[in-house]
Amino acid sequence: MKKYASLAIVAAAAFALSACGKSDDASEAAAEDTVEMPADELPAMEPSAAAAPMAPAVDASSAADAEANAVRDTANNAAAVAAAAQAAAADGEDQQTPAQ
């Protein structure tokens, strides 16, 4: 069984390597995929005109204010949950006390 697995791996590797390139003539030189253009032939356009517009600058103080507001909202929510838990605990104690 190991012989068949080894043979299959070697055959797959041979097929993969043979499929990597195609050339009818072994003496043929490889061609470059990238082409450089001389500066004289470049389109006459300002580089800044082709660039994407910049995003507006974020003011540091407004970012800090937004973060402070988020923290304040979280604190207020936590305080509300704590008050609701205390009220529920107080109601539970009142219900457990026997009436005399």
PDB file of C-alpha atoms in Angstrom:
ATOM      1  CA  MET A   1       0.000   0.000   0.000  1.00  0.00           C
ATOM      2  CA  LYS A   2       2.880   2.381   0.804  1.00  0.00           C
ATOM      3  CA  LYS A   3       4.373   1.698  -2.611  1.00  0.00           C
ATOM      4  CA  TYR A   4       1.176   2.792  -4.356  1.00  0.00           C
ATOM      5  CA  ALA A   5       0.944   5.946  -2.240  1.00  0.00           C
ATOM      6  CA  SER A   6       4.570   6.825  -2.998  1.00  0.00           C
ATOM      7  CA  LEU A   7       4.054   6.164  -6.696  1.00  0.00           C
ATOM      8  CA  ALA A   8       0.938   8.363  -6.729  1.00  0.00           C
ATOM      9  CA  ILE A   9       2.774  11.236  -5.026  1.00  0.00           C
ATOM     10  CA  VAL A  10       5.707  11.025  -7.441  1.00  0.00           C
ATOM     11  CA  ALA A  11       3.353  10.911 -10.442  1.00  0.00           C
ATOM     12  CA  ALA A  12       1.376  13.918  -9.171  1.00  0.00           C
ATOM     13  CA  ALA A  13       4.596  15.875  -8.650  1.00  0.00           C
ATOM     14  CA  ALA A  14       5.787  15.019 -12.163  1.00  0.00           C
ATOM     15  CA  PHE A  15       2.500  16.165 -13.711  1.00  0.00           C
ATOM     16  CA  ALA A  16       2.528  19.374 -11.644  1.00  0.00           C
ATOM     17  CA  LEU A  17       6.064  20.229 -12.710  1.00  0.00           C
ATOM     18  CA  SER A  18       5.388  19.519 -16.358  1.00  0.00           C
ATOM     19  CA  ALA A  19       2.293  21.731 -16.300  1.00  0.00           C
ATOM     20  CA  CYS A  20       4.145  24.726 -14.869  1.00  0.00           C
ATOM     21  CA  GLY A  21       5.540  26.043 -18.133  1.00  0.00           C
ATOM     22  CA  LYS A  22       4.985  25.795 -21.852  1.00  0.00           C
ATOM     23  CA  SER A  23       7.624  26.342 -24.463  1.00  0.00           C
ATOM     24  CA  ASP A  24       7.862  24.832 -27.922  1.00  0.00           C
ATOM     25  CA  ASP A  25      11.560  25.638 -28.159  1.00  0.00           C
ATOM     26  CA  ALA A  26      13.895  24.974 -25.229  1.00  0.00           C
ATOM     27  CA  SER A  27      16.329  27.703 -26.361  1.00  0.00           C
ATOM     28  CA  GLU A  28      13.603  30.389 -26.249  1.00  0.00           C
ATOM     29  CA  ALA A  29      14.345  33.194 -23.767  1.00  0.00           C
ATOM     30  CA  ALA A  30      11.810  34.079 -21.121  1.00  0.00           C
ATOM     31  CA  ALA A  31       9.896  37.338 -21.699  1.00  0.00           C
ATOM     32  CA  GLU A  32       9.331  39.921 -18.983  1.00  0.00           C
ATOM     33  CA  ASP A  33       5.780  40.389 -17.784  1.00  0.00           C
ATOM     34  CA  THR A  34       6.230  44.004 -16.795  1.00  0.00           C
ATOM     35  CA  VAL A  35       6.944  46.822 -19.219  1.00  0.00           C
ATOM     36  CA  GLU A  36       8.595  50.058 -18.245  1.00  0.00           C
ATOM     37  CA  MET A  37       7.457  53.200 -20.000  1.00  0.00           C
ATOM     38  CA  PRO A  38       9.897  56.065 -20.668  1.00  0.00           C
ATOM     39  CA  ALA A  39       9.055  59.351 -18.974  1.00  0.00           C
ATOM     40  CA  ASP A  40       8.474  61.038 -22.339  1.00  0.00           C
ATOM     41  CA  GLU A  41       5.596  58.700 -23.137  1.00  0.00           C
ATOM     42  CA  LEU A  42       3.756  59.102 -19.818  1.00  0.00           C
ATOM     43  CA  PRO A  43       0.364  60.836 -19.961  1.00  0.00           C
ATOM     44  CA  ALA A  44       0.525  64.555 -19.174  1.00  0.00           C
ATOM     45  CA  MET A  45      -1.503  64.693 -15.971  1.00  0.00           C
ATOM     46  CA  GLU A  46      -0.861  66.004 -12.509  1.00  0.00           C
ATOM     47  CA  PRO A  47      -0.308  63.151 -10.044  1.00  0.00           C
ATOM     48  CA  SER A  48      -2.576  64.860  -7.537  1.00  0.00           C
ATOM     49  CA  ALA A  49      -5.436  64.947 -10.060  1.00  0.00           C
ATOM     50  CA  ALA A  50      -5.435  61.162 -10.356  1.00  0.00           C
ATOM     51  CA  ALA A  51      -5.173  60.578  -6.622  1.00  0.00           C
ATOM     52  CA  ALA A  52      -8.248  59.714  -4.607  1.00  0.00           C
ATOM     53  CA  PRO A  53      -9.669  62.544  -2.503  1.00  0.00           C
ATOM     54  CA  MET A  54      -8.422  62.574   1.045  1.00  0.00           C
ATOM     55  CA  ALA A  55     -10.766  61.860   3.912  1.00  0.00           C
ATOM     56  CA  PRO A  56     -11.542  64.828   6.126  1.00  0.00           C
ATOM     57  CA  ALA A  57      -9.195  65.181   9.064  1.00  0.00           C
ATOM     58  CA  VAL A  58     -10.676  64.041  12.347  1.00  0.00           C
ATOM     59  CA  ASP A  59     -10.390  66.588  15.118  1.00  0.00           C
ATOM     60  CA  ALA A  60      -8.677  65.051  18.147  1.00  0.00           C
ATOM     61  CA  SER A  61     -10.934  66.889  20.571  1.00  0.00           C
ATOM     62  CA  SER A  62     -14.107  65.601  18.887  1.00  0.00           C
ATOM     63  CA  ALA A  63     -12.736  62.058  18.979  1.00  0.00           C
ATOM     64  CA  ALA A  64     -11.948  62.455  22.669  1.00  0.00           C
ATOM     65  CA  ASP A  65     -15.440  63.879  23.291  1.00  0.00           C
ATOM     66  CA  ALA A  66     -17.031  60.939  21.490  1.00  0.00           C
ATOM     67  CA  GLU A  67     -15.010  58.492  23.588  1.00  0.00           C
ATOM     68  CA  ALA A  68     -15.921  60.351  26.789  1.00  0.00           C
ATOM     69  CA  ASN A  69     -19.601  60.260  25.821  1.00  0.00           C
ATOM     70  CA  ALA A  70     -19.396  56.522  25.184  1.00  0.00           C
ATOM     71  CA  VAL A  71     -17.780  55.966  28.591  1.00  0.00           C
ATOM     72  CA  ARG A  72     -20.408  58.154  30.284  1.00  0.00           C
ATOM     73  CA  ASP A  73     -23.220  56.224  28.571  1.00  0.00           C
ATOM     74  CA  THR A  74     -21.714  52.919  29.673  1.00  0.00           C
ATOM     75  CA  ALA A  75     -21.414  54.166  33.250  1.00  0.00           C
ATOM     76  CA  ASN A  76     -25.025  55.375  33.235  1.00  0.00           C
ATOM     77  CA  ASN A  77     -26.218  52.008  31.919  1.00  0.00           C
ATOM     78  CA  ALA A  78     -24.236  50.180  34.597  1.00  0.00           C
ATOM     79  CA  ALA A  79     -25.708  52.419  37.293  1.00  0.00           C
ATOM     80  CA  ALA A  80     -29.227  51.770  35.998  1.00  0.00           C
ATOM     81  CA  VAL A  81     -28.663  48.017  36.012  1.00  0.00           C
ATOM     82  CA  ALA A  82     -27.253  48.169  39.545  1.00  0.00           C
ATOM     83  CA  ALA A  83     -30.257  50.187  40.768  1.00  0.00           C
ATOM     84  CA  ALA A  84     -32.643  47.708  39.141  1.00  0.00           C
ATOM     85  CA  ALA A  85     -30.800  44.800  40.757  1.00  0.00           C
ATOM     86  CA  GLN A  86     -30.965  46.463  44.179  1.00  0.00           C
ATOM     87  CA  ALA A  87     -34.691  47.140  43.747  1.00  0.00           C
ATOM     88  CA  ALA A  88     -35.306  43.531  42.735  1.00  0.00           C
ATOM     89  CA  ALA A  89     -33.307  42.289  45.725  1.00  0.00           C
ATOM     90  CA  ALA A  90     -35.289  44.548  48.065  1.00  0.00           C
ATOM     91  CA  ASP A  91     -38.583  43.274  46.602  1.00  0.00           C
ATOM     92  CA  GLY A  92     -37.398  39.701  47.079  1.00  0.00           C
ATOM     93  CA  GLU A  93     -36.549  40.326  50.739  1.00  0.00           C
ATOM     94  CA  ASP A  94     -39.956  41.932  51.343  1.00  0.00           C
ATOM     95  CA  GLN A  95     -41.731  38.901  49.899  1.00  0.00           C
ATOM     96  CA  GLN A  96     -39.723  36.427  52.006  1.00  0.00           C
ATOM     97  CA  THR A  97     -40.480  38.188  55.316  1.00  0.00           C
ATOM     98  CA  PRO A  98     -43.541  36.519  56.965  1.00  0.00           C
ATOM     99  CA  ALA A  99     -46.397  38.833  57.875  1.00  0.00           C
ATOM    100  CA  GLN A 100     -47.088  39.037  61.642  1.00  0.00           C
TER     101      GLN A 100
END
